[in-house]
Coordinates of C-alpha atoms in Angstrom, one line a residue:
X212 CA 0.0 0.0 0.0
X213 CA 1.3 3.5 -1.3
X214 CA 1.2 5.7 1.7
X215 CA 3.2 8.6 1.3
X216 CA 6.5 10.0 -0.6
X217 CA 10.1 10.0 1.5
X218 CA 11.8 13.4 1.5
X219 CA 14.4 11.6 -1.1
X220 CA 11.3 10.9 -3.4
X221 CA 11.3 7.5 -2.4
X222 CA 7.7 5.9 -1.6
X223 CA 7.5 4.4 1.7
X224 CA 5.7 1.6 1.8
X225 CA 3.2 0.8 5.1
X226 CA 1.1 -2.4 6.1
X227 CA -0.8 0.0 8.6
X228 CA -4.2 1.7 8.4
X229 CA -4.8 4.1 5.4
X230 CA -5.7 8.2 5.0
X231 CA -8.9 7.5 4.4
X232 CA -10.7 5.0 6.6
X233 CA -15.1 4.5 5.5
X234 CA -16.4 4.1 9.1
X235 CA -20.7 3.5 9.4
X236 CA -22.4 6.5 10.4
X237 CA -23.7 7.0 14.1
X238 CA -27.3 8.6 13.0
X239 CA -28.7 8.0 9.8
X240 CA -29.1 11.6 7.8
X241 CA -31.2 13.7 8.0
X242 CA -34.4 13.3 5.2
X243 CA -33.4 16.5 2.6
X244 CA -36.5 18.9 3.4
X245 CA -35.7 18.4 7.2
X246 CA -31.7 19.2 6.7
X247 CA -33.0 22.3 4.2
X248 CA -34.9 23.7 7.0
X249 CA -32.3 23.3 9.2
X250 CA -29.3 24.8 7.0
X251 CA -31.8 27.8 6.4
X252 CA -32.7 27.8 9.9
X253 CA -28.9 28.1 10.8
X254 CA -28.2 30.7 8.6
X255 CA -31.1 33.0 9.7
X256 CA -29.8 32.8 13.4
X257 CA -26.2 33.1 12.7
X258 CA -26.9 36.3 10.5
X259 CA -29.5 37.5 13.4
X260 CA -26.5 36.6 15.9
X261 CA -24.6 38.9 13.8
X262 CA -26.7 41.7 13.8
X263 CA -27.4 41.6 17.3
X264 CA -23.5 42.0 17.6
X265 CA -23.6 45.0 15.7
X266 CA -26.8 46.5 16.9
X267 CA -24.9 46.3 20.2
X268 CA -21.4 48.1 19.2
X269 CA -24.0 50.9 17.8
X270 CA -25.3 51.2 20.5
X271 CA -22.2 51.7 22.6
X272 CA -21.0 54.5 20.3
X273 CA -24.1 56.4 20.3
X274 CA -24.4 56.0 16.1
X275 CA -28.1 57.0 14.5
X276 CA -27.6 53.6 13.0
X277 CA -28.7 52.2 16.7
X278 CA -32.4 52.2 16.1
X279 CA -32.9 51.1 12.8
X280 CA -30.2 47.9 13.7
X281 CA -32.3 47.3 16.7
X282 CA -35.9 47.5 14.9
X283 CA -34.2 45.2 12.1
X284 CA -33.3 43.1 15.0
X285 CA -36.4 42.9 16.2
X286 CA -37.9 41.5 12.8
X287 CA -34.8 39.1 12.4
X288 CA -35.4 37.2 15.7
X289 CA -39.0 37.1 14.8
X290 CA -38.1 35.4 11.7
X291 CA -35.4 33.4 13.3
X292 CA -37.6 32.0 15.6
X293 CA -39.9 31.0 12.6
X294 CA -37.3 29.2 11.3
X295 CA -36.4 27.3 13.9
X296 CA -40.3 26.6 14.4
X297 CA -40.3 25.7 10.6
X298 CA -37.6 22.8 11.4
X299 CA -39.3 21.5 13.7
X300 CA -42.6 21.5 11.8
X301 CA -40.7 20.3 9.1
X302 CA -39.7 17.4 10.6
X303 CA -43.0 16.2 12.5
X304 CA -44.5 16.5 9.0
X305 CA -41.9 14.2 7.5
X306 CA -42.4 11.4 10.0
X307 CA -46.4 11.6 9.9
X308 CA -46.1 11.6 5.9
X309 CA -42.7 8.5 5.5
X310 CA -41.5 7.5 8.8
X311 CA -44.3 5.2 9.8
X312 CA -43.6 1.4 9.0
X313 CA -46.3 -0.5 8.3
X314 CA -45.3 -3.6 10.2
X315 CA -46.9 -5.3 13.2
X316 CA -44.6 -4.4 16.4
X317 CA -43.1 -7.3 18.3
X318 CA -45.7 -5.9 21.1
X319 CA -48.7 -6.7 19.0
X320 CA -50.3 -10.1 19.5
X321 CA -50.4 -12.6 17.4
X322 CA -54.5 -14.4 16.3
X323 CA -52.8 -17.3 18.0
X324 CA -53.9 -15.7 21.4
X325 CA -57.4 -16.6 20.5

């Protein structure tokens, strides 16, 4: 197994474990409208995160710019909280609409019970 060139230009050759290793995933991924939501959702709060931040420094120096940054901030949490609400609506819709299996569970009885 190639691993890696010597300083010479030489290839060192290695029986151990290679650069890129596939290991299974902990949690299966997200279903795409959910991890949409969610990147959007991110987005909105970092950018209302930001504005806060500024809104604040404004404030501090006593700029004209205070009041409009903190009625914008104002709408942006409002719409940030929406998109966090959105997320979460998102992904209650998604399970109701795919994530139900239509299996018996190993809790339901069986018609040998009869």
């Amino acid at each position: 197994m190639r691993m890696y060139d010597e300083e010479d230009g030489s290839v060192s050759e290695s029986g151990g474990r290679g650069l890129w290793v596939e290991e299974p995933a902990r949690r299966r991924r997200l279903p795409d409208p959910v991890r949409a939501s969610a990147v959007r959702a991110v987005l909105i709060v970092a950018v209302t995160l930001t504005e806060a931040s500024v809104t604040f420094f404004l404030a501090l120096t006593g700029s004209w710019l205070a009041l409009p940054m903190v009625l914008g901030g104002i709408a942006g949490t409002v719409v940030a909280t929406w998109a966090v609400l959105d997320v979460w609506i998102t992904r209650q819709t998604w399970r109701q609409r795919y994530g139900v299996v239509s299996e018996p569970s190993s809790a339901a009885r069986g018609d040998e019970g009869r």
